[in-house]
Structures are given as C-alpha cells and as structure tokens.
C-alpha cells in the first residue's frame, strides 16, 4: 500500500485516536478536580468537627475502582492490587463508621 491508500483507509475508520486521547485526558482531569474538591471538603469538615466518613467513602470507592481496573489490565503491577485492597478495607471501615454515626451498628 502506498501512503494515499493508508491515509484513505485510516480516514474511513470510525476510531479516532486523537478523540480517544482527548476523552481520556478529560476524564483524568475531571477526576483530579473531583478528588481535590473532596479532599478540601474533608479538611473543612475535619476543622469544624463534622464527620467525614461519607466523603471518604466516595473517595475510597473511586480509588478502589481505578486501582483494580489498572491491575486487571496490567497484572505485572502488584502495587495496583495492593492499593485496591487497602482502599477496599478503608471503604468498609468508613462504611462501618457511617453506620455507627446513625446508630445502626
């Protein structure tokens, strides 16, 4: 194939690598922004002696999902598995703290 045929074939494909890269970067920036706001809310709640377990649960759920997703796609990186397990434990500890705040347990 010559260059014109390769270009023509690439233009006919529905998958646009640039669009995928921009979407991935936008998603990454969005989660960084959400995580930063969550951390600020945790700090403010801590300063005013309010419980933070509900917000920490949200953060731990996001970190758990991201860590396990990365581990399942890169099995040789055991750090992601370790992080996923620690975040899962933190999630359940925060859930238990939240339940105890409401007098359920």
N, CA, C and O atoms as a printed pandas DataFrame, in Angstrom:
     atom_number atom_name residue_name chain_id  residue_number  x_coord  y_coord  z_coord
0              1         N          UNK        A               1    0.830   -1.183    0.000
1              2        CA          UNK        A               1    0.000    0.000    0.000
2              3         C          UNK        A               1    0.875    1.246    0.000
3              4         O          UNK        A               1    1.926    1.301    0.637
4              5         N          UNK        A               2    0.410    2.222   -0.723
5              6        CA          UNK        A               2    1.137    3.486   -0.688
6              7         C          UNK        A               2    0.532    4.408    0.371
7              8         O          UNK        A               2   -0.456    4.059    1.017
8              9         N          UNK        A               3    1.117    5.552    0.537
9             10        CA          UNK        A               3    0.705    6.472    1.600
10            11         C          UNK        A               3   -0.737    6.946    1.447
11            12         O          UNK        A               3   -1.452    7.107    2.436
12            13         N          UNK        A               4   -1.162    7.170    0.200
13            14        CA          UNK        A               4   -2.522    7.658   -0.029
14            15         C          UNK        A               4   -3.560    6.610    0.359
15            16         O          UNK        A               4   -4.613    6.949    0.898
16            17         N          UNK        A               5   -3.271    5.349    0.091
17            18        CA          UNK        A               5   -4.203    4.271    0.443
18            19         C          UNK        A               5   -4.287    4.097    1.957
19            20         O          UNK        A               5   -5.365    3.859    2.501
20            21         N          UNK        A               6   -3.156    4.217    2.628
21            22        CA          UNK        A               6   -3.142    4.109    4.086
22            23         C          UNK        A               6   -3.943    5.247    4.704
23            24         O          UNK        A               6   -4.734    5.025    5.620
24            25         N          UNK        A               7   -3.744    6.460    4.208
25            26        CA          UNK        A               7   -4.477    7.619    4.704
26            27         C          UNK        A               7   -5.979    7.469    4.457
27            28         O          UNK        A               7   -6.793    7.772    5.329
28            29         N          UNK        A               8   -6.329    7.005    3.281
29            30        CA          UNK        A               8   -7.741    6.827    2.935
30            31         C          UNK        A               8   -8.392    5.783    3.847
31            32         O          UNK        A               8   -9.516    5.970    4.312
32            33         N          UNK        A               9   -7.683    4.695    4.092
33            34        CA          UNK        A               9   -8.207    3.642    4.964
34            35         C          UNK        A               9   -8.362    4.137    6.397
35            36         O          UNK        A               9   -9.346    3.819    7.065
36            37         N          UNK        A              10   -7.398    4.908    6.865
37            38        CA          UNK        A              10   -7.449    5.440    8.228
38            39         C          UNK        A              10   -8.604    6.429    8.386
39            40         O          UNK        A              10   -9.240    6.485    9.439
40            41         N          UNK        A              11   -8.872    7.205    7.338
41            42        CA          UNK        A              11   -9.960    8.174    7.409
42            43         C          UNK        A              11  -11.324    7.496    7.390
43            44         O          UNK        A              11  -12.298    8.055    7.895
44            45         N          UNK        A              12  -11.406    6.305    6.817
45            46        CA          UNK        A              12  -12.673    5.582    6.751
46            47         C          UNK        A              12  -13.013    4.897    8.074
47            48         O          UNK        A              12  -14.177    4.596    8.337
48            49         N          UNK        A              13  -12.015    4.656    8.891
49            50        CA          UNK        A              13  -12.260    4.012   10.172
50            51         C          UNK        A              13  -13.003    4.955   11.102
51            52         O          UNK        A              13  -12.810    6.170   11.059
52            53         N          UNK        A              14  -13.849    4.387   11.935
53            54        CA          UNK        A              14  -14.642    5.186   12.876
54            55         C          UNK        A              14  -13.832    5.583   14.107
55            56         O          UNK        A              14  -14.170    6.563   14.771
56            57         N          UNK        A              15  -12.783    4.850   14.420
57            58        CA          UNK        A              15  -11.986    5.114   15.622
58            59         C          UNK        A              15  -10.989    6.228   15.363
59            60         O          UNK        A              15  -10.138    6.133   14.478
60            61         N          UNK        A              16  -11.111    7.273   16.143
61            62        CA          UNK        A              16  -10.191    8.392   16.044
62            63         C          UNK        A              16   -9.321    8.393   17.294
63            64         O          UNK        A              16   -9.813    8.627   18.398
64            65         N          UNK        A              17   -8.036    8.133   17.123
65            66        CA          UNK        A              17   -7.115    8.035   18.256
66            67         C          UNK        A              17   -7.002    9.365   18.995
67            68         O          UNK        A              17   -6.911    9.378   20.223
68            69         N          UNK        A              18   -7.007   10.458   18.286
69            70        CA          UNK        A              18   -6.907   11.775   18.924
70            71         C          UNK        A              18   -8.117   12.023   19.810
71            72         O          UNK        A              18   -7.987   12.523   20.927
72            73         N          UNK        A              19   -9.287   11.673   19.309
73            74        CA          UNK        A              19  -10.513   11.847   20.085
74            75         C          UNK        A              19  -10.491   10.989   21.349
75            76         O          UNK        A              19  -10.916   11.438   22.414
76            77         N          UNK        A              20   -9.998    9.763   21.233
77            78        CA          UNK        A              20   -9.888    8.881   22.402
78            79         C          UNK        A              20   -8.909    9.456   23.420
79            80         O          UNK        A              20   -9.168    9.429   24.623
80            81         N          UNK        A              21   -7.794    9.969   22.939
81            82        CA          UNK        A              21   -6.778   10.531   23.830
82            83         C          UNK        A              21   -7.317   11.760   24.562
83            84         O          UNK        A              21   -7.064   11.933   25.755
84            85         N          UNK        A              22   -8.055   12.609   23.857
85            86        CA          UNK        A              22   -8.636   13.798   24.477
86            87         C          UNK        A              22   -9.687   13.399   25.504
87            88         O          UNK        A              22   -9.746   13.988   26.583
88            89         N          UNK        A              23  -10.518   12.407   25.187
89            90        CA          UNK        A              23  -11.541   11.942   26.121
90            91         C          UNK        A              23  -10.903   11.355   27.382
91            92         O          UNK        A              23  -11.376   11.596   28.492
92            93         N          UNK        A              24   -9.838   10.590   27.205
93            94        CA          UNK        A              24   -9.142   10.007   28.354
94            95         C          UNK        A              24   -8.534   11.087   29.230
95            96         O          UNK        A              24   -8.630   11.028   30.456
96            97         N          UNK        A              25   -7.909   12.072   28.603
97            98        CA          UNK        A              25   -7.288   13.156   29.370
98            99         C          UNK        A              25   -8.354   13.989   30.070
99           100         O          UNK        A              25   -8.149   14.411   31.208
100          101         N          UNK        A              26   -9.483   14.235   29.418
101          102        CA          UNK        A              26  -10.565   15.000   30.033
102          103         C          UNK        A              26  -11.129   14.258   31.242
103          104         O          UNK        A              26  -11.411   14.868   32.273
104          105         N          UNK        A              27  -11.291   12.954   31.116
105          106        CA          UNK        A              27  -11.781   12.151   32.224
106          107         C          UNK        A              27  -10.793   12.200   33.385
107          108         O          UNK        A              27  -11.200   12.318   34.541
108          109         N          UNK        A              28   -9.523   12.111   33.091
109          110        CA          UNK        A              28   -8.465   12.162   34.102
110          111         C          UNK        A              28   -8.471   13.515   34.832
111          112         O          UNK        A              28   -8.402   13.565   36.060
112          113         N          UNK        A              29   -8.552   14.587   34.076
113          114        CA          UNK        A              29   -8.579   15.921   34.670
114          115         C          UNK        A              29   -9.846   16.103   35.514
115          116         O          UNK        A              29   -9.803   16.713   36.582
116          117         N          UNK        A              30  -10.956   15.577   35.034
117          118        CA          UNK        A              30  -12.199   15.651   35.791
118          119         C          UNK        A              30  -12.098   14.946   37.124
119          120         O          UNK        A              30  -12.544   15.474   38.143
120          121         N          UNK        A              31  -11.512   13.749   37.129
121          122        CA          UNK        A              31  -11.379   13.028   38.391
122          123         C          UNK        A              31  -10.378   13.686   39.323
123          124         O          UNK        A              31  -10.552   13.651   40.541
124          125         N          UNK        A              32   -9.344   14.278   38.776
125          126        CA          UNK        A              32   -8.416   15.025   39.630
126          127         C          UNK        A              32   -9.125   16.206   40.294
127          128         O          UNK        A              32   -8.900   16.488   41.471
128          129         N          UNK        A              33   -9.969   16.884   39.547
129          130        CA          UNK        A              33  -10.712   18.010   40.095
130          131         C          UNK        A              33  -11.677   17.561   41.181
131          132         O          UNK        A              33  -11.757   18.183   42.241
132          133         N          UNK        A              34  -12.408   16.487   40.923
133          134        CA          UNK        A              34  -13.340   15.956   41.913
134          135         C          UNK        A              34  -12.588   15.515   43.166
135          136         O          UNK        A              34  -13.030   15.782   44.284
136          137         N          UNK        A              35  -11.474   14.852   42.986
137          138        CA          UNK        A              35  -10.685   14.398   44.134
138          139         C          UNK        A              35  -10.167   15.577   44.949
139          140         O          UNK        A              35  -10.167   15.522   46.178
140          141         N          UNK        A              36   -9.732   16.627   44.293
141          142        CA          UNK        A              36   -9.245   17.817   45.003
142          143         C          UNK        A              36  -10.372   18.459   45.808
143          144         O          UNK        A              36  -10.156   18.866   46.950
144          145         N          UNK        A              37  -11.565   18.556   45.233
145          146        CA          UNK        A              37  -12.699   19.138   45.946
146          147         C          UNK        A              37  -13.095   18.262   47.125
147          148         O          UNK        A              37  -13.417   18.774   48.197
148          149         N          UNK        A              38  -13.075   16.954   46.936
149          150        CA          UNK        A              38  -13.403   16.044   48.035
150          151         C          UNK        A              38  -12.407   16.208   49.176
151          152         O          UNK        A              38  -12.799   16.233   50.343
152          153         N          UNK        A              39  -11.143   16.317   48.856
153          154        CA          UNK        A              39  -10.124   16.497   49.898
154          155         C          UNK        A              39  -10.334   17.826   50.630
155          156         O          UNK        A              39  -10.178   17.889   51.849
156          157         N          UNK        A              40  -10.684   18.882   49.900
157          158        CA          UNK        A              40  -10.979   20.162   50.554
158          159         C          UNK        A              40  -12.195   20.041   51.473
159          160         O          UNK        A              40  -12.188   20.586   52.576
160          161         N          UNK        A              41  -13.227   19.341   51.039
161          162        CA          UNK        A              41  -14.402   19.141   51.890
162          163         C          UNK        A              41  -14.056   18.351   53.148
163          164         O          UNK        A              41  -14.559   18.647   54.232
164          165         N          UNK        A              42  -13.201   17.353   52.999
165          166        CA          UNK        A              42  -12.771   16.573   54.161
166          167         C          UNK        A              42  -12.036   17.467   55.154
167          168         O          UNK        A              42  -12.267   17.382   56.360
168          169         N          UNK        A              43  -11.154   18.319   54.649
169          170        CA          UNK        A              43  -10.400   19.226   55.529
170          171         C          UNK        A              43  -11.348   20.179   56.251
171          172         O          UNK        A              43  -11.225   20.371   57.460
172          173         N          UNK        A              44  -12.304   20.784   55.514
173          174        CA          UNK        A              44  -13.249   21.701   56.158
174          175         C          UNK        A              44  -14.107   20.997   57.199
175          176         O          UNK        A              44  -14.338   21.530   58.284
176          177         N          UNK        A              45  -14.576   19.804   56.869
177          178        CA          UNK        A              45  -15.388   19.063   57.837
178          179         C          UNK        A              45  -14.568   18.696   59.071
179          180         O          UNK        A              45  -15.071   18.746   60.194
180          181         N          UNK        A              46  -13.332   18.336   58.862
181          182        CA          UNK        A              46  -12.467   17.996   59.996
182          183         C          UNK        A              46  -12.237   19.218   60.893
183          184         O          UNK        A              46  -12.274   19.107   62.118
184          185         N          UNK        A              47  -12.003   20.371   60.283
185          186        CA          UNK        A              47  -11.768   21.588   61.051
186          187         C          UNK        A              47  -12.978   21.988   61.882
187          188         O          UNK        A              47  -12.820   22.561   62.960
188          189         N          UNK        A              48  -14.188   21.696   61.401
189          190        CA          UNK        A              48  -15.413   22.041   62.120
190          191         C          UNK        A              48  -16.003   20.859   62.882
191          192         O          UNK        A              48  -17.178   20.868   63.250
192          193         N          UNK        A              49  -15.174   19.841   63.113
193          194        CA          UNK        A              49  -15.553   18.660   63.901
194          195         C          UNK        A              49  -16.815   17.966   63.385
195          196         O          UNK        A              49  -17.644   17.506   64.170
196          197         N          UNK        A              50  -16.949   17.895   62.089
197          198        CA          UNK        A              50  -18.051   17.158   61.479
198          199         C          UNK        A              50  -17.510   15.836   60.955
199          200         O          UNK        A              50  -16.332   15.752   60.608
200          201         N          UNK        A              51  -18.340   14.808   60.891
201          202        CA          UNK        A              51  -17.869   13.510   60.404
202          203         C          UNK        A              51  -17.507   13.560   58.914
203          204         O          UNK        A              51  -18.155   14.243   58.121
204          205         N          UNK        A              52  -16.476   12.831   58.568
205          206        CA          UNK        A              52  -16.009   12.820   57.174
206          207         C          UNK        A              52  -16.132   11.450   56.512
207          208         O          UNK        A              52  -15.698   11.269   55.375
208          209         N          UNK        A              53  -16.718   10.492   57.214
209          210        CA          UNK        A              53  -16.720    9.121   56.691
210          211         C          UNK        A              53  -17.481    8.980   55.378
211          212         O          UNK        A              53  -17.093    8.169   54.536
212          213         N          UNK        A              54  -18.555    9.746   55.178
213          214        CA          UNK        A              54  -19.304    9.627   53.935
214          215         C          UNK        A              54  -18.495   10.117   52.734
215          216         O          UNK        A              54  -18.521    9.502   51.667
216          217         N          UNK        A              55  -17.784   11.218   52.914
217          218        CA          UNK        A              55  -16.967   11.742   51.815
218          219         C          UNK        A              55  -15.763   10.837   51.570
219          220         O          UNK        A              55  -15.370   10.622   50.423
220          221         N          UNK        A              56  -15.180   10.308   52.640
221          222        CA          UNK        A              56  -14.063    9.379   52.476
222          223         C          UNK        A              56  -14.498    8.109   51.756
223          224         O          UNK        A              56  -13.717    7.524   51.005
224          225         N          UNK        A              57  -15.742    7.676   51.980
225          226        CA          UNK        A              57  -16.251    6.503   51.263
226          227         C          UNK        A              57  -16.277    6.744   49.754
227          228         O          UNK        A              57  -15.923    5.861   48.972
228          229         N          UNK        A              58  -16.693    7.926   49.357
229          230        CA          UNK        A              58  -16.736    8.261   47.934
230          231         C          UNK        A              58  -15.326    8.226   47.347
231          232         O          UNK        A              58  -15.106    7.651   46.281
232          233         N          UNK        A              59  -14.388    8.836   48.037
233          234        CA          UNK        A              59  -13.001    8.863   47.568
234          235         C          UNK        A              59  -12.410    7.456   47.502
235          236         O          UNK        A              59  -11.731    7.115   46.534
236          237         N          UNK        A              60  -12.663    6.642   48.520
237          238        CA          UNK        A              60  -12.136    5.267   48.537
238          239         C          UNK        A              60  -12.776    4.410   47.450
239          240         O          UNK        A              60  -12.109    3.559   46.861
240          241         N          UNK        A              61  -14.052    4.624   47.182
241          242        CA          UNK        A              61  -14.715    3.866   46.112
242          243         C          UNK        A              61  -14.081    4.194   44.758
243          244         O          UNK        A              61  -13.865    3.302   43.938
244          245         N          UNK        A              62  -13.790    5.459   44.531
245          246        CA          UNK        A              62  -13.159    5.863   43.273
246          247         C          UNK        A              62  -11.763    5.277   43.160
247          248         O          UNK        A              62  -11.387    4.763   42.106
248          249         N          UNK        A              63  -10.994    5.350   44.235
249          250        CA          UNK        A              63   -9.631    4.817   44.206
250          251         C          UNK        A              63   -9.625    3.292   44.072
251          252         O          UNK        A              63   -8.764    2.733   43.393
252          253         N          UNK        A              64  -10.578    2.622   44.714
253          254        CA          UNK        A              64  -10.675    1.173   44.601
254          255         C          UNK        A              64  -10.953    0.767   43.163
255          256         O          UNK        A              64  -10.283   -0.109   42.616
256          257         N          UNK        A              65  -11.939    1.404   42.558
257          258        CA          UNK        A              65  -12.298    1.065   41.179
258          259         C          UNK        A              65  -11.139    1.328   40.217
259          260         O          UNK        A              65  -10.850    0.504   39.349
260          261         N          UNK        A              66  -10.486    2.461   40.372
261          262        CA          UNK        A              66   -9.370    2.799   39.486
262          263         C          UNK        A              66   -8.206    1.835   39.673
263          264         O          UNK        A              66   -7.585    1.417   38.695
264          265         N          UNK        A              67   -7.904    1.479   40.915
265          266        CA          UNK        A              67   -6.770    0.587   41.181
266          267         C          UNK        A              67   -7.017   -0.814   40.632
267          268         O          UNK        A              67   -6.142   -1.400   39.994
268          269         N          UNK        A              68   -8.207   -1.349   40.881
269          270        CA          UNK        A              68   -8.494   -2.690   40.370
270          271         C          UNK        A              68   -8.569   -2.718   38.839
271          272         O          UNK        A              68   -8.144   -3.690   38.215
272          273         N          UNK        A              69   -9.100   -1.669   38.244
273          274        CA          UNK        A              69   -9.138   -1.602   36.778
274          275         C          UNK        A              69   -7.720   -1.618   36.212
275          276         O          UNK        A              69   -7.432   -2.337   35.255
276          277         N          UNK        A              70   -6.847   -0.827   36.807
277          278        CA          UNK        A              70   -5.469   -0.795   36.329
278          279         C          UNK        A              70   -4.783   -2.133   36.561
279          280         O          UNK        A              70   -4.004   -2.579   35.718
280          281         N          UNK        A              71   -5.057   -2.777   37.684
281          282        CA          UNK        A              71   -4.430   -4.064   37.959
282          283         C          UNK        A              71   -4.899   -5.131   36.970
283          284         O          UNK        A              71   -4.089   -5.931   36.502
284          285         N          UNK        A              72   -6.181   -5.154   36.650
285          286        CA          UNK        A              72   -6.690   -6.168   35.724
286          287         C          UNK        A              72   -6.148   -5.984   34.317
287          288         O          UNK        A              72   -6.116   -6.934   33.535
288          289         N          UNK        A              73   -5.725   -4.780   33.987
289          290        CA          UNK        A              73   -5.152   -4.546   32.659
290          291         C          UNK        A              73   -3.629   -4.585   32.651
291          292         O          UNK        A              73   -3.015   -4.672   31.587
292          293         N          UNK        A              74   -3.019   -4.520   33.826
293          294        CA          UNK        A              74   -1.556   -4.611   33.937
294          295         C          UNK        A              74   -1.236   -5.518   35.123
295          296         O          UNK        A              74   -0.888   -5.038   36.203
296          297         N          UNK        A              75   -1.353   -6.811   34.919
297          298        CA          UNK        A              75   -1.211   -7.786   36.009
298          299         C          UNK        A              75    0.181   -7.794   36.635
299          300         O          UNK        A              75    0.343   -8.245   37.769
300          301         N          UNK        A              76    1.160   -7.313   35.930
301          302        CA          UNK        A              76    2.516   -7.333   36.479
302          303         C          UNK        A              76    2.747   -6.221   37.510
303          304         O          UNK        A              76    3.755   -6.242   38.216
304          305         N          UNK        A              77    1.841   -5.265   37.606
305          306        CA          UNK        A              77    1.958   -4.159   38.571
306          307         C          UNK        A              77    1.176   -4.517   39.831
307          308         O          UNK        A              77   -0.022   -4.248   39.919
308          309         N          UNK        A              78    1.846   -5.117   40.794
309          310        CA          UNK        A              78    1.196   -5.560   42.028
310          311         C          UNK        A              78    0.822   -4.382   42.938
311          312         O          UNK        A              78   -0.006   -4.533   43.837
312          313         N          UNK        A              79    1.419   -3.233   42.713
313          314        CA          UNK        A              79    1.096   -2.060   43.510
314          315         C          UNK        A              79   -0.384   -1.694   43.368
315          316         O          UNK        A              79   -1.014   -1.281   44.341
316          317         N          UNK        A              80   -0.940   -1.843   42.167
317          318        CA          UNK        A              80   -2.351   -1.543   41.953
318          319         C          UNK        A              80   -3.246   -2.498   42.743
319          320         O          UNK        A              80   -4.273   -2.085   43.280
320          321         N          UNK        A              81   -2.862   -3.763   42.814
321          322        CA          UNK        A              81   -3.614   -4.740   43.597
322          323         C          UNK        A              81   -3.552   -4.373   45.080
323          324         O          UNK        A              81   -4.570   -4.393   45.771
324          325         N          UNK        A              82   -2.375   -4.044   45.556
325          326        CA          UNK        A              82   -2.193   -3.665   46.952
326          327         C          UNK        A              82   -3.018   -2.413   47.282
327          328         O          UNK        A              82   -3.684   -2.361   48.316
328          329         N          UNK        A              83   -2.969   -1.414   46.405
329          330        CA          UNK        A              83   -3.737   -0.191   46.606
330          331         C          UNK        A              83   -5.235   -0.470   46.588
331          332         O          UNK        A              83   -5.983    0.084   47.395
332          333         N          UNK        A              84   -5.672   -1.325   45.673
333          334        CA          UNK        A              84   -7.083   -1.676   45.605
334          335         C          UNK        A              84   -7.575   -2.362   46.864
335          336         O          UNK        A              84   -8.674   -2.083   47.343
336          337         N          UNK        A              85   -6.760   -3.263   47.402
337          338        CA          UNK        A              85   -7.136   -3.969   48.628
338          339         C          UNK        A              85   -7.193   -2.998   49.807
339          340         O          UNK        A              85   -8.140   -3.033   50.592
340          341         N          UNK        A              86   -6.181   -2.131   49.934
341          342        CA          UNK        A              86   -6.175   -1.147   51.028
342          343         C          UNK        A              86   -7.364   -0.194   50.931
343          344         O          UNK        A              86   -7.979    0.135   51.946
344          345         N          UNK        A              87   -7.690    0.249   49.722
345          346        CA          UNK        A              87   -8.819    1.165   49.551
346          347         C          UNK        A              87  -10.146    0.469   49.837
347          348         O          UNK        A              87  -11.076    1.092   50.348
348          349         N          UNK        A              88  -10.238   -0.822   49.510
349          350        CA          UNK        A              88  -11.450   -1.581   49.829
350          351         C          UNK        A              88  -11.628   -1.679   51.339
351          352         O          UNK        A              88  -12.731   -1.494   51.853
352          353         N          UNK        A              89  -10.546   -1.969   52.041
353          354        CA          UNK        A              89  -10.609   -2.035   53.506
354          355         C          UNK        A              89  -11.005   -0.674   54.073
355          356         O          UNK        A              89  -11.850   -0.595   54.965
356          357         N          UNK        A              90  -10.397    0.400   53.557
357          358        CA          UNK        A              90  -10.730    1.747   54.024
358          359         C          UNK        A              90  -12.189    2.083   53.743
359          360         O          UNK        A              90  -12.850    2.727   54.557
360          361         N          UNK        A              91  -12.688    1.645   52.590
361          362        CA          UNK        A              91  -14.098    1.883   52.249
362          363         C          UNK        A              91  -15.017    1.237   53.286
363          364         O          UNK        A              91  -15.940    1.878   53.787
364          365         N          UNK        A              92  -14.763   -0.030   53.604
365          366        CA          UNK        A              92  -15.624   -0.728   54.549
366          367         C          UNK        A              92  -15.488   -0.186   55.974
367          368         O          UNK        A              92  -16.465   -0.171   56.722
368          369         N          UNK        A              93  -14.298    0.254   56.351
369          370        CA          UNK        A              93  -14.137    0.878   57.665
370          371         C          UNK        A              93  -14.920    2.190   57.749
371          372         O          UNK        A              93  -15.542    2.480   58.771
372          373         N          UNK        A              94  -14.887    2.973   56.684
373          374        CA          UNK        A              94  -15.668    4.212   56.657
374          375         C          UNK        A              94  -17.162    3.922   56.637
375          376         O          UNK        A              94  -17.948    4.666   57.223
376          377         N          UNK        A              95  -17.554    2.854   55.970
377          378        CA          UNK        A              95  -18.960    2.458   55.946
378          379         C          UNK        A              95  -19.418    2.065   57.350
379          380         O          UNK        A              95  -20.510    2.437   57.779
380          381         N          UNK        A              96  -18.582    1.315   58.057
381          382        CA          UNK        A              96  -18.901    0.937   59.439
382          383         C          UNK        A              96  -18.988    2.179   60.321
383          384         O          UNK        A              96  -19.873    2.262   61.174
384          385         N          UNK        A              97  -18.098    3.136   60.135
385          386        CA          UNK        A              97  -18.146    4.377   60.913
386          387         C          UNK        A              97  -19.422    5.165   60.608
387          388         O          UNK        A              97  -20.032    5.747   61.505
388          389         N          UNK        A              98  -19.808    5.175   59.356
389          390        CA          UNK        A              98  -21.042    5.871   58.971
390          391         C          UNK        A              98  -22.263    5.218   59.600
391          392         O          UNK        A              98  -23.161    5.904   60.090
392          393         N          UNK        A              99  -22.292    3.890   59.584
393          394        CA          UNK        A              99  -23.411    3.182   60.202
394          395         C          UNK        A              99  -23.462    3.431   61.708
395          396         O          UNK        A              99  -24.543    3.546   62.286
396          397         N          UNK        A             100  -22.306    3.513   62.333
397          398        CA          UNK        A             100  -22.289    3.764   63.782
398          399         C          UNK        A             100  -22.725    5.205   64.092
399          400         O          UNK        A             100  -23.293    5.459   65.155
400          401         N          UNK        A             101  -22.469    6.132   63.190
401          402        CA          UNK        A             101  -22.935    7.509   63.385
402          403         C          UNK        A             101  -24.455    7.580   63.405
403          404         O          UNK        A             101  -25.035    8.370   64.150
404          405         N          UNK        A             102  -25.098    6.754   62.586
405          406        CA          UNK        A             102  -26.553    6.735   62.510
406          407         C          UNK        A             102  -27.168    5.780   63.526
407          408         O          UNK        A             102  -28.390    5.640   63.579
408          409         N          UNK        A             103  -26.344    5.126   64.326
409          410        CA          UNK        A             103  -26.850    4.231   65.364
410          411         C          UNK        A             103  -27.332    2.895   64.851
411          412         O          UNK        A             103  -28.041    2.180   65.558
412          413         N          UNK        A             104  -26.956    2.542   63.619
413          414        CA          UNK        A             104  -27.371    1.264   63.056
414          415         C          UNK        A             104  -26.539    0.129   63.635
415          416         O          UNK        A             104  -27.017   -0.991   63.819
416          417         N          UNK        A             105  -25.293    0.448   63.912
417          418        CA          UNK        A             105  -24.375   -0.602   64.379
418          419         C          UNK        A             105  -23.369   -0.069   65.332
419          420         O          UNK        A             105  -22.523   -0.818   65.820
